[in-house]
Amino acid sequence: MDFELTEEQRIFQDQVRGFAERHLAEGALERAHAEPHPRDVAKLMAENGLFGIVLPEADGGQGGTLMDAVLAMEQVSLVCPRSGDVIQAGNFGAIRTFAEYASPQQKERFLKPLLAGETLISVAMTEPDAGSAVTDLKSNLKPDSEGWRLSGSKVFVTNSGEADLFLVYCRFGPGVGGIGSVLLEREADGFEIGAPSKYMNGEVWCPLFFENVHIPQEHVLLGEGGFKKQIAGFNVERIGNSTRALALGRYSFNQAREYALNREQFGRPICEFQGIQWKFAEMIAALDAAQLLLYRAATRAESDLPSAQDTSIAKLACNQAGYLCAHESMQVMGGMGYSQDTLVEWCLRKTRGWMIAGGSLEMMKNRIAEGVFERPFSQRPPRPRQRDR
Ligand SMILES: Cc1cc2nc3c(=O)[nH]c(=O)nc-3n(C[C@H](O)[C@H](O)[C@H](O)COP(=O)(O)OP(=O)(O)OC[C@H]3O[C@@H](n4cnc5c(N)ncnc54)[C@H](O)[C@@H]3O)c2cc1C
């Protein structure tokens, strides 16, 4: 067992760190508090080979591995936490599921501008009555002479106010087997983007309404029976969520460490108080443990799609470690940690959201328990037994 990165991975890591320090360190605080997705950063990253890291070169990608993408996201987020979201959009999010299953014609039409950072794709999965129970989704397709008609609604979609393209989970028929997905362009007739709401982390989301929206057959990404494949792609999204949570925890830790070395109270640096030291001991143990689980999930991923079990364990550990470290770092930094003059309070708000987004901690634990006992556990109410009916 080797716990070290390869020479090639270390070189790549250094290159990305250098890029981030040159281009993203300045303005990191303002960038975090600015509302729109930073498309200028997206274009810059695309020009510097940081989009489509795992996608084949034939598709316009970089031909790297999931582990490379994780390393890039870590290094960028450690310098500019908000720019981690851009790495997510260009590598781990809906773009990854799209590129995995898209037809050559769909790639031809949509992939190039996505990989250039010119357009943005979001995944529209959650509905008002289908959150954790995502297979209860109701958005549905009815056949018409030229393809399909989409009706329904979605909530909580990241970048919904500004995405150019949506990968919409929807129903071709009943049950889990009836679920697939389609590609929906922002300007489509009958597609309405509702009034914006704001999350605690400052992100804006808008409800999405589909009223008999025409979907040409060429915009079907995965037809009936596509749900399992979609979730296989979505596990990459979860690795991106985990990586950012961990990186923002480490970013906060680094800020707090510097602060504890320099801030003096009672005539000595606060790092000399045991109450402060123990926080750092707990934080570093949580960060390092979660990082090993994250790297395990990424390196064991077959065809760069990680297993559900490895992903769930990594997400649980990274979400908890990230939040713990942002929370404790804020405490170490006192009033300065709570102030918007540093990014630690922002990291706390972001890491809190990732405990819900991309599958809540509770849902990750449900999945992990299935792996432990090697059997499924239905979350549905038990059916009445024959003799009780
Ligand atoms: C920051 C952020 C970004 C997001 N981005 C997107 C996006 O881009 N696209 C998208 O489609 N969605 C997105 N979401 C939505 C997200 O996927 C859902 O919020 C999440 O799946 C939980 O669904 P819910 O909010 O409806 O909560 P519910 O499912 O109603 O759950 C409420 C609570 O009950 C718990 N719970 C539910 N079922 C169980 C169970 N069986 N066992 C134990 N506990 C359970 C949950 O863990 C939670 O604590 C985002 C959410 C956030 C916060």
Tab-separated table of C-alpha atoms and ligand atoms in Angstrom:
chain	number	residue	atom	x	y	z
A	1	MET	CA	0.000	0.000	0.000
A	2	ASP	CA	1.390	3.376	-1.020
A	3	PHE	CA	0.088	6.537	0.661
A	4	GLU	CA	2.117	8.895	-1.554
A	5	LEU	CA	0.990	10.549	-4.775
A	6	THR	CA	2.907	9.544	-7.892
A	7	GLU	CA	5.567	11.850	-9.309
A	8	GLU	CA	3.199	12.739	-12.158
A	9	GLN	CA	0.364	13.550	-9.740
A	10	ARG	CA	2.663	15.758	-7.635
A	11	ILE	CA	3.782	17.688	-10.707
A	12	PHE	CA	0.158	18.193	-11.784
A	13	GLN	CA	-0.770	19.268	-8.257
A	14	ASP	CA	2.047	21.867	-8.247
A	15	GLN	CA	1.045	23.153	-11.672
A	16	VAL	CA	-2.564	23.668	-10.605
A	17	ARG	CA	-1.471	25.323	-7.364
A	18	GLY	CA	0.773	27.678	-9.349
A	19	PHE	CA	-2.096	28.511	-11.716
A	20	ALA	CA	-4.448	29.204	-8.789
A	21	GLU	CA	-1.918	31.387	-6.977
A	22	ARG	CA	-1.158	33.399	-10.116
A	23	HIS	CA	-4.751	33.911	-11.271
A	24	LEU	CA	-7.207	33.277	-8.443
A	25	ALA	CA	-5.622	34.279	-5.116
A	26	GLU	CA	-6.278	37.944	-5.749
A	27	GLY	CA	-9.964	38.720	-5.396
A	28	ALA	CA	-10.842	35.417	-3.678
A	29	LEU	CA	-12.901	37.179	-0.985
A	30	GLU	CA	-14.897	39.305	-3.449
A	31	ARG	CA	-15.410	36.316	-5.759
A	32	ALA	CA	-16.995	34.305	-2.953
A	33	HIS	CA	-19.515	37.028	-2.212
A	34	ALA	CA	-20.379	37.837	-5.841
A	35	GLU	CA	-23.650	36.217	-6.924
A	36	PRO	CA	-23.190	35.107	-10.545
A	37	HIS	CA	-21.245	31.994	-11.487
A	38	PRO	CA	-17.720	33.293	-12.279
A	39	ARG	CA	-17.698	32.670	-16.032
A	40	ASP	CA	-14.428	34.588	-16.424
A	41	VAL	CA	-12.781	31.986	-14.178
A	42	ALA	CA	-14.484	29.195	-16.144
A	43	LYS	CA	-12.983	30.448	-19.421
A	44	LEU	CA	-9.552	30.849	-17.866
A	45	MET	CA	-9.669	27.342	-16.454
A	46	ALA	CA	-10.834	25.936	-19.770
A	47	GLU	CA	-7.912	27.630	-21.536
A	48	ASN	CA	-5.555	26.113	-18.987
A	49	GLY	CA	-6.738	22.511	-19.325
A	50	LEU	CA	-8.785	22.389	-16.124
A	51	PHE	CA	-12.126	21.529	-17.743
A	52	GLY	CA	-13.028	18.012	-18.831
A	53	ILE	CA	-10.003	16.625	-16.981
A	54	VAL	CA	-11.278	13.022	-17.119
A	55	LEU	CA	-12.924	13.218	-20.520
A	56	PRO	CA	-11.193	11.583	-23.495
A	57	GLU	CA	-9.068	13.821	-25.672
A	58	ALA	CA	-11.233	12.771	-28.634
A	59	ASP	CA	-14.159	14.537	-26.915
A	60	GLY	CA	-12.118	17.667	-26.196
A	61	GLY	CA	-11.123	16.562	-22.684
A	62	GLN	CA	-7.720	16.138	-21.066
A	63	GLY	CA	-7.610	12.319	-20.880
A	64	GLY	CA	-6.840	12.375	-17.136
A	65	THR	CA	-8.291	10.434	-14.210
A	66	LEU	CA	-10.867	11.145	-11.533
A	67	MET	CA	-7.984	11.409	-9.062
A	68	ASP	CA	-6.438	14.165	-11.229
A	69	ALA	CA	-9.726	16.057	-11.128
A	70	VAL	CA	-9.847	15.679	-7.321
A	71	LEU	CA	-6.290	17.028	-7.009
A	72	ALA	CA	-7.113	19.994	-9.237
A	73	MET	CA	-10.238	20.811	-7.259
A	74	GLU	CA	-8.358	20.622	-3.949
A	75	GLN	CA	-5.569	22.929	-5.068
A	76	VAL	CA	-7.882	25.505	-6.612
A	77	SER	CA	-10.220	25.528	-3.584
A	78	LEU	CA	-7.336	25.906	-1.139
A	79	VAL	CA	-6.391	29.162	-2.853
A	80	CYS	CA	-9.830	30.445	-3.926
A	81	PRO	CA	-12.697	28.501	-2.315
A	82	ARG	CA	-15.362	29.828	-4.718
A	83	SER	CA	-13.380	28.704	-7.755
A	84	GLY	CA	-13.845	25.120	-6.546
A	85	ASP	CA	-17.438	25.521	-7.756
A	86	VAL	CA	-16.112	26.258	-11.232
A	87	ILE	CA	-14.029	23.073	-11.238
A	88	GLN	CA	-17.221	21.277	-10.167
A	89	ALA	CA	-19.182	22.719	-13.096
A	90	GLY	CA	-16.456	21.874	-15.623
A	91	ASN	CA	-15.662	18.356	-14.416
A	92	PHE	CA	-17.853	16.732	-11.749
A	93	GLY	CA	-21.385	18.032	-12.197
A	94	ALA	CA	-23.984	17.446	-14.889
A	95	ILE	CA	-21.255	17.806	-17.535
A	96	ARG	CA	-19.799	14.450	-16.473
A	97	THR	CA	-23.075	12.492	-16.689
A	98	PHE	CA	-23.823	14.243	-19.961
A	99	ALA	CA	-20.440	13.374	-21.500
A	100	GLU	CA	-20.658	9.766	-20.290
A	101	TYR	CA	-23.963	8.998	-21.999
A	102	ALA	CA	-24.396	11.600	-24.747
A	103	SER	CA	-24.731	10.517	-28.389
A	104	PRO	CA	-22.093	11.786	-30.855
A	105	GLN	CA	-24.669	14.329	-32.127
A	106	GLN	CA	-25.418	15.573	-28.600
A	107	LYS	CA	-21.695	15.935	-27.883
A	108	GLU	CA	-21.194	17.736	-31.164
A	109	ARG	CA	-23.906	20.225	-30.296
A	110	PHE	CA	-23.321	20.867	-26.582
A	111	LEU	CA	-19.945	19.669	-25.352
A	112	LYS	CA	-17.589	22.125	-27.038
A	113	PRO	CA	-19.026	25.324	-25.492
A	114	LEU	CA	-19.359	23.567	-22.121
A	115	LEU	CA	-15.699	22.573	-22.196
A	116	ALA	CA	-14.722	26.079	-23.264
A	117	GLY	CA	-16.427	27.504	-20.163
A	118	GLU	CA	-18.808	29.444	-22.414
A	119	THR	CA	-21.974	27.622	-21.351
A	120	LEU	CA	-23.139	26.076	-18.110
A	121	ILE	CA	-25.152	22.888	-17.503
A	122	SER	CA	-27.161	22.090	-14.350
A	123	VAL	CA	-28.714	18.881	-13.117
A	124	ALA	CA	-32.457	19.214	-12.406
A	125	MET	CA	-33.432	16.271	-10.270
A	126	THR	CA	-35.150	17.440	-7.066
A	127	GLU	CA	-38.885	18.197	-7.048
A	128	PRO	CA	-41.159	19.705	-4.394
A	129	ASP	CA	-42.382	16.213	-3.411
A	130	ALA	CA	-39.275	14.235	-4.380
A	131	GLY	CA	-36.099	15.180	-2.497
A	132	SER	CA	-34.332	12.276	-0.818
A	133	ALA	CA	-36.995	10.025	-2.364
A	134	VAL	CA	-35.881	11.126	-5.817
A	135	THR	CA	-37.454	8.114	-7.549
A	136	ASP	CA	-40.857	9.609	-6.594
A	137	LEU	CA	-40.261	12.341	-9.187
A	138	LYS	CA	-43.310	13.274	-11.256
A	139	SER	CA	-41.939	15.343	-14.153
A	140	ASN	CA	-43.019	13.293	-17.122
A	141	LEU	CA	-42.787	12.917	-20.860
A	142	LYS	CA	-45.691	12.184	-23.178
A	143	PRO	CA	-44.951	11.149	-26.740
A	144	ASP	CA	-45.976	13.444	-29.565
A	145	SER	CA	-45.490	13.234	-33.307
A	146	GLU	CA	-42.063	14.981	-33.190
A	147	GLY	CA	-40.655	13.586	-29.967
A	148	TRP	CA	-41.879	14.286	-26.458
A	149	ARG	CA	-43.728	16.812	-24.303
A	150	LEU	CA	-42.277	17.495	-20.829
A	151	SER	CA	-44.475	18.606	-17.905
A	152	GLY	CA	-43.614	19.077	-14.237
A	153	SER	CA	-41.374	21.164	-12.010
A	154	LYS	CA	-38.027	21.173	-10.172
A	155	VAL	CA	-36.605	22.969	-7.137
A	156	PHE	CA	-33.202	23.732	-5.580
A	157	VAL	CA	-31.213	23.406	-8.824
A	158	THR	CA	-27.726	24.926	-8.533
A	159	ASN	CA	-27.131	27.709	-11.073
A	160	SER	CA	-30.790	27.477	-12.170
A	161	GLY	CA	-30.963	31.234	-12.648
A	162	GLU	CA	-28.207	31.252	-15.251
A	163	ALA	CA	-27.582	27.772	-16.686
A	164	ASP	CA	-27.809	27.474	-20.460
A	165	LEU	CA	-28.669	23.785	-20.454
A	166	PHE	CA	-30.431	21.472	-17.993
A	167	LEU	CA	-30.071	17.743	-17.602
A	168	VAL	CA	-33.595	16.974	-16.423
A	169	TYR	CA	-34.476	13.724	-14.663
A	170	CYS	CA	-37.950	12.747	-15.812
A	171	ARG	CA	-40.356	9.893	-16.201
A	172	PHE	CA	-41.140	8.002	-19.406
A	173	GLY	CA	-43.302	5.531	-17.505
A	174	PRO	CA	-44.118	4.290	-13.990
A	175	GLY	CA	-41.669	3.078	-11.334
A	176	VAL	CA	-37.893	3.390	-11.079
A	177	GLY	CA	-37.587	1.683	-14.459
A	178	GLY	CA	-39.598	4.474	-16.063
A	179	ILE	CA	-37.050	7.173	-15.168
A	180	GLY	CA	-34.643	8.648	-17.710
A	181	SER	CA	-33.352	12.094	-18.597
A	182	VAL	CA	-33.519	14.759	-21.272
A	183	LEU	CA	-31.549	17.842	-22.266
A	184	LEU	CA	-33.460	21.084	-22.025
A	185	GLU	CA	-32.272	24.404	-23.376
A	186	ARG	CA	-32.993	27.576	-21.435
A	187	GLU	CA	-34.951	29.224	-24.235
A	188	ALA	CA	-37.346	26.312	-24.891
A	189	ASP	CA	-41.022	27.301	-25.250
A	190	GLY	CA	-43.054	26.418	-22.160
A	191	PHE	CA	-39.973	26.341	-19.919
A	192	GLU	CA	-40.337	28.938	-17.189
A	193	ILE	CA	-37.723	29.924	-14.622
A	194	GLY	CA	-39.450	31.203	-11.473
A	195	ALA	CA	-38.620	33.870	-8.909
A	196	PRO	CA	-35.189	33.554	-7.276
A	197	SER	CA	-34.663	32.366	-3.707
A	198	LYS	CA	-31.408	32.355	-1.782
A	199	TYR	CA	-29.662	29.681	0.247
A	200	MET	CA	-27.792	30.370	3.487
A	201	ASN	CA	-24.557	30.008	1.472
A	202	GLY	CA	-25.499	32.955	-0.774
A	203	GLU	CA	-26.333	30.798	-3.828
A	204	VAL	CA	-29.444	31.715	-5.749
A	205	TRP	CA	-31.877	29.044	-6.978
A	206	CYS	CA	-35.093	29.360	-8.953
A	207	PRO	CA	-37.986	26.932	-9.288
A	208	LEU	CA	-38.274	25.467	-12.782
A	209	PHE	CA	-41.626	24.867	-14.480
A	210	PHE	CA	-42.177	22.718	-17.572
A	211	GLU	CA	-45.500	23.201	-19.321
A	212	ASN	CA	-45.826	20.823	-22.214
A	213	VAL	CA	-42.285	21.658	-23.351
A	214	HIS	CA	-41.330	20.124	-26.697
A	215	ILE	CA	-38.336	17.771	-26.373
A	216	PRO	CA	-37.029	16.466	-29.689
A	217	GLN	CA	-36.034	12.787	-29.673
A	218	GLU	CA	-32.383	13.836	-30.215
A	219	HIS	CA	-32.471	15.561	-26.798
A	220	VAL	CA	-33.228	12.362	-24.883
A	221	LEU	CA	-30.037	11.555	-22.946
A	222	LEU	CA	-31.132	8.327	-21.263
A	223	GLY	CA	-34.449	6.699	-22.018
A	224	GLU	CA	-36.514	4.360	-19.883
A	225	GLY	CA	-34.299	2.313	-17.553
A	226	GLY	CA	-31.704	5.100	-17.399
A	227	PHE	CA	-31.893	5.813	-13.671
A	228	LYS	CA	-29.052	3.499	-12.598
A	229	LYS	CA	-26.708	5.051	-15.155
A	230	GLN	CA	-27.699	8.567	-14.080
A	231	ILE	CA	-26.858	7.759	-10.473
A	232	ALA	CA	-23.535	6.205	-11.544
A	233	GLY	CA	-22.753	9.582	-13.140
A	234	PHE	CA	-24.127	11.412	-10.127
A	235	ASN	CA	-21.627	9.640	-7.865
A	236	VAL	CA	-18.956	11.742	-9.594
A	237	GLU	CA	-20.949	14.845	-8.620
A	238	ARG	CA	-20.852	13.568	-5.040
A	239	ILE	CA	-17.071	13.168	-5.205
A	240	GLY	CA	-16.879	16.828	-6.283
A	241	ASN	CA	-19.141	17.805	-3.391
A	242	SER	CA	-16.913	15.793	-1.002
A	243	THR	CA	-13.680	17.257	-2.369
A	244	ARG	CA	-14.884	20.840	-1.998
A	245	ALA	CA	-16.213	20.205	1.517
A	246	LEU	CA	-12.867	18.786	2.538
A	247	ALA	CA	-10.868	21.519	0.819
A	248	LEU	CA	-12.916	24.290	2.429
A	249	GLY	CA	-12.389	22.601	5.800
A	250	ARG	CA	-8.647	22.568	5.159
A	251	TYR	CA	-8.714	26.146	3.899
A	252	SER	CA	-10.372	27.202	7.188
A	253	PHE	CA	-7.886	25.106	9.165
A	254	ASN	CA	-4.966	26.833	7.404
A	255	GLN	CA	-6.424	30.280	8.137
A	256	ALA	CA	-7.024	29.405	11.781
A	257	ARG	CA	-3.529	27.912	12.172
A	258	GLU	CA	-1.920	31.144	10.949
A	259	TYR	CA	-4.196	33.127	13.234
A	260	ALA	CA	-3.424	30.969	16.284
A	261	LEU	CA	0.328	31.367	15.689
A	262	ASN	CA	0.081	35.156	15.548
A	263	ARG	CA	-2.871	36.250	17.677
A	264	GLU	CA	-1.791	37.031	21.248
A	265	GLN	CA	-4.031	37.133	24.312
A	266	PHE	CA	-2.934	37.126	27.939
A	267	GLY	CA	0.547	37.960	26.661
A	268	ARG	CA	1.074	34.787	24.584
A	269	PRO	CA	0.056	33.380	21.189
A	270	ILE	CA	-3.288	31.596	21.475
A	271	CYS	CA	-1.729	28.408	19.986
A	272	GLU	CA	-0.088	27.978	23.412
A	273	PHE	CA	-3.487	27.328	25.048
A	274	GLN	CA	-4.291	23.638	25.264
A	275	GLY	CA	-7.979	24.338	24.576
A	276	ILE	CA	-6.935	25.699	21.176
A	277	GLN	CA	-4.313	22.999	20.477
A	278	TRP	CA	-6.847	20.182	20.939
A	279	LYS	CA	-9.134	21.729	18.347
A	280	PHE	CA	-6.287	21.476	15.828
A	281	ALA	CA	-5.542	17.891	16.826
A	282	GLU	CA	-9.158	16.897	16.210
A	283	MET	CA	-9.334	18.866	12.989
A	284	ILE	CA	-6.205	17.405	11.413
A	285	ALA	CA	-7.244	13.855	12.315
A	286	ALA	CA	-10.663	14.399	10.704
A	287	LEU	CA	-9.186	16.044	7.591
A	288	ASP	CA	-6.541	13.397	6.996
A	289	ALA	CA	-8.944	10.488	7.576
A	290	ALA	CA	-11.526	11.936	5.207
A	291	GLN	CA	-8.860	12.646	2.584
A	292	LEU	CA	-7.743	9.005	2.585
A	293	LEU	CA	-11.355	7.875	2.056
A	294	LEU	CA	-11.801	10.418	-0.721
A	295	TYR	CA	-8.612	9.333	-2.490
A	296	ARG	CA	-9.630	5.685	-2.095
A	297	ALA	CA	-12.989	6.356	-3.744
A	298	ALA	CA	-11.326	8.257	-6.596
A	299	THR	CA	-8.482	5.792	-7.261
A	300	ARG	CA	-10.713	2.693	-7.088
A	301	ALA	CA	-13.252	4.200	-9.517
A	302	GLU	CA	-13.678	1.945	-12.522
A	303	SER	CA	-13.718	3.925	-15.774
A	304	ASP	CA	-13.538	6.936	-13.450
A	305	LEU	CA	-17.057	6.274	-12.108
A	306	PRO	CA	-16.693	5.603	-8.359
A	307	SER	CA	-18.710	2.918	-6.566
A	308	ALA	CA	-21.794	3.942	-4.585
A	309	GLN	CA	-20.369	2.522	-1.370
A	310	ASP	CA	-16.944	4.215	-1.626
A	311	THR	CA	-18.635	7.468	-2.636
A	312	SER	CA	-21.118	7.418	0.236
A	313	ILE	CA	-18.396	6.741	2.805
A	314	ALA	CA	-16.183	9.489	1.352
A	315	LYS	CA	-19.049	11.983	1.226
A	316	LEU	CA	-20.070	11.300	4.819
A	317	ALA	CA	-16.490	11.688	6.076
A	318	CYS	CA	-15.629	14.752	3.954
A	319	ASN	CA	-18.899	16.602	4.673
A	320	GLN	CA	-18.449	16.066	8.407
A	321	ALA	CA	-14.725	16.923	8.428
A	322	GLY	CA	-15.242	20.021	6.266
A	323	TYR	CA	-18.013	21.367	8.467
A	324	LEU	CA	-16.208	20.503	11.720
A	325	CYS	CA	-13.077	22.344	10.575
A	326	ALA	CA	-14.914	25.438	9.335
A	327	HIS	CA	-16.851	25.536	12.611
A	328	GLU	CA	-13.840	25.066	14.896
A	329	SER	CA	-11.656	27.398	12.837
A	330	MET	CA	-14.269	30.097	13.231
A	331	GLN	CA	-14.146	29.594	17.003
A	332	VAL	CA	-10.332	29.809	16.996
A	333	MET	CA	-10.519	33.082	15.081
A	334	GLY	CA	-13.116	34.626	17.385
A	335	GLY	CA	-14.808	37.781	16.052
A	336	MET	CA	-12.529	37.777	13.002
A	337	GLY	CA	-13.678	34.249	12.076
A	338	TYR	CA	-17.313	35.342	12.298
A	339	SER	CA	-16.690	38.427	10.194
A	340	GLN	CA	-16.985	38.596	6.402
A	341	ASP	CA	-13.445	39.988	6.319
A	342	THR	CA	-12.227	36.392	6.045
A	343	LEU	CA	-13.695	33.447	4.138
A	344	VAL	CA	-14.037	31.142	7.132
A	345	GLU	CA	-17.666	32.101	7.794
A	346	TRP	CA	-18.391	31.542	4.083
A	347	CYS	CA	-16.729	28.117	4.250
A	348	LEU	CA	-18.933	27.276	7.241
A	349	ARG	CA	-22.077	28.185	5.289
A	350	LYS	CA	-20.939	26.269	2.189
A	351	THR	CA	-19.885	23.115	4.016
A	352	ARG	CA	-23.214	23.107	5.880
A	353	GLY	CA	-25.105	23.040	2.582
A	354	TRP	CA	-23.166	20.026	1.306
A	355	MET	CA	-24.481	18.000	4.232
A	356	ILE	CA	-27.864	18.273	2.472
A	357	ALA	CA	-26.974	18.658	-1.217
A	358	GLY	CA	-26.100	15.691	-3.419
A	359	GLY	CA	-27.729	13.216	-1.019
A	360	SER	CA	-28.033	14.144	2.656
A	361	LEU	CA	-25.786	12.663	5.338
A	362	GLU	CA	-28.703	10.497	6.429
A	363	MET	CA	-29.156	9.106	2.918
A	364	MET	CA	-25.419	8.403	2.706
A	365	LYS	CA	-25.655	6.477	5.976
A	366	ASN	CA	-28.636	4.492	4.639
A	367	ARG	CA	-26.576	3.536	1.587
A	368	ILE	CA	-23.529	2.632	3.668
A	369	ALA	CA	-25.656	0.391	5.921
A	370	GLU	CA	-26.850	-1.498	2.829
A	371	GLY	CA	-23.208	-2.168	1.975
A	372	VAL	CA	-22.439	-3.289	5.510
A	373	PHE	CA	-25.318	-5.777	5.622
A	374	GLU	CA	-25.142	-6.653	1.924
A	375	ARG	CA	-28.889	-6.236	1.535
A	376	PRO	CA	-31.246	-3.414	0.568
A	377	PHE	CA	-33.354	-1.664	3.203
A	378	SER	CA	-36.504	-0.155	1.760
A	379	GLN	CA	-37.264	3.268	3.204
A	380	ARG	CA	-40.946	2.865	2.271
A	381	PRO	CA	-43.635	2.154	4.883
A	382	PRO	CA	-44.016	-1.596	5.442
A	383	ARG	CA	-46.829	-3.150	3.411
A	384	PRO	CA	-49.684	-4.464	5.580
A	385	ARG	CA	-49.361	-8.226	6.041
A	386	GLN	CA	-51.999	-10.390	4.326
A	387	ARG	CA	-53.894	-11.221	7.540
A	388	ASP	CA	-54.018	-7.492	8.643
A	389	ARG	CA	-55.802	-6.407	5.479
B	1	LIG	C1	-26.751	23.802	-1.633
B	1	LIG	C2	-27.690	22.874	-2.341
B	1	LIG	C3	-27.522	22.635	-3.687
B	1	LIG	C4	-28.390	21.774	-4.361
B	1	LIG	N1	-28.234	21.597	-5.711
B	1	LIG	C5	-29.124	20.810	-6.390
B	1	LIG	C6	-29.030	20.647	-7.813
B	1	LIG	O1	-28.142	21.195	-8.461
B	1	LIG	N2	-29.966	19.890	-8.454
B	1	LIG	C7	-30.979	19.264	-7.774
B	1	LIG	O2	-31.774	18.583	-8.408
B	1	LIG	N3	-31.083	19.394	-6.423
B	1	LIG	C8	-30.208	20.151	-5.711
B	1	LIG	N4	-30.306	20.297	-4.343
B	1	LIG	C9	-31.396	19.610	-3.651
B	1	LIG	C10	-30.907	18.450	-2.813
B	1	LIG	O3	-30.538	17.364	-3.651
B	1	LIG	C11	-32.024	18.066	-1.820
B	1	LIG	O4	-32.185	19.181	-0.949
B	1	LIG	C12	-31.703	16.817	-1.035
B	1	LIG	O5	-31.715	15.681	-1.852
B	1	LIG	C13	-32.685	16.611	0.125
B	1	LIG	O6	-33.997	16.701	-0.318
B	1	LIG	P1	-35.023	17.667	0.464
B	1	LIG	O7	-34.399	18.986	0.625
B	1	LIG	O8	-36.322	17.578	-0.246
B	1	LIG	O9	-35.145	17.045	1.904
B	1	LIG	P2	-36.052	15.800	2.326
B	1	LIG	O10	-35.819	14.674	1.411
B	1	LIG	O11	-37.456	16.258	2.537
B	1	LIG	O12	-35.409	15.415	3.727
B	1	LIG	C14	-35.643	16.172	4.932
B	1	LIG	C15	-34.820	15.517	6.023
B	1	LIG	O13	-35.245	14.159	6.214
B	1	LIG	C16	-34.137	13.299	6.067
B	1	LIG	N5	-34.569	12.042	5.447
B	1	LIG	C17	-35.338	11.875	4.339
B	1	LIG	N6	-35.472	10.576	4.059
B	1	LIG	C18	-34.788	9.888	5.001
B	1	LIG	C19	-34.553	8.510	5.251
B	1	LIG	N7	-35.047	7.563	4.468
B	1	LIG	N8	-33.775	8.181	6.308
B	1	LIG	C20	-33.266	9.145	7.135
B	1	LIG	N9	-33.462	10.451	6.953
B	1	LIG	C21	-34.214	10.833	5.881
B	1	LIG	C22	-33.137	14.035	5.186
B	1	LIG	O14	-31.825	13.561	5.353
B	1	LIG	C23	-33.332	15.456	5.688
B	1	LIG	O15	-32.561	15.634	6.849
B	1	LIG	C24	-29.439	21.135	-3.654
B	1	LIG	C25	-29.594	21.365	-2.290
B	1	LIG	C26	-28.732	22.220	-1.621
B	1	LIG	C27	-28.919	22.445	-0.146
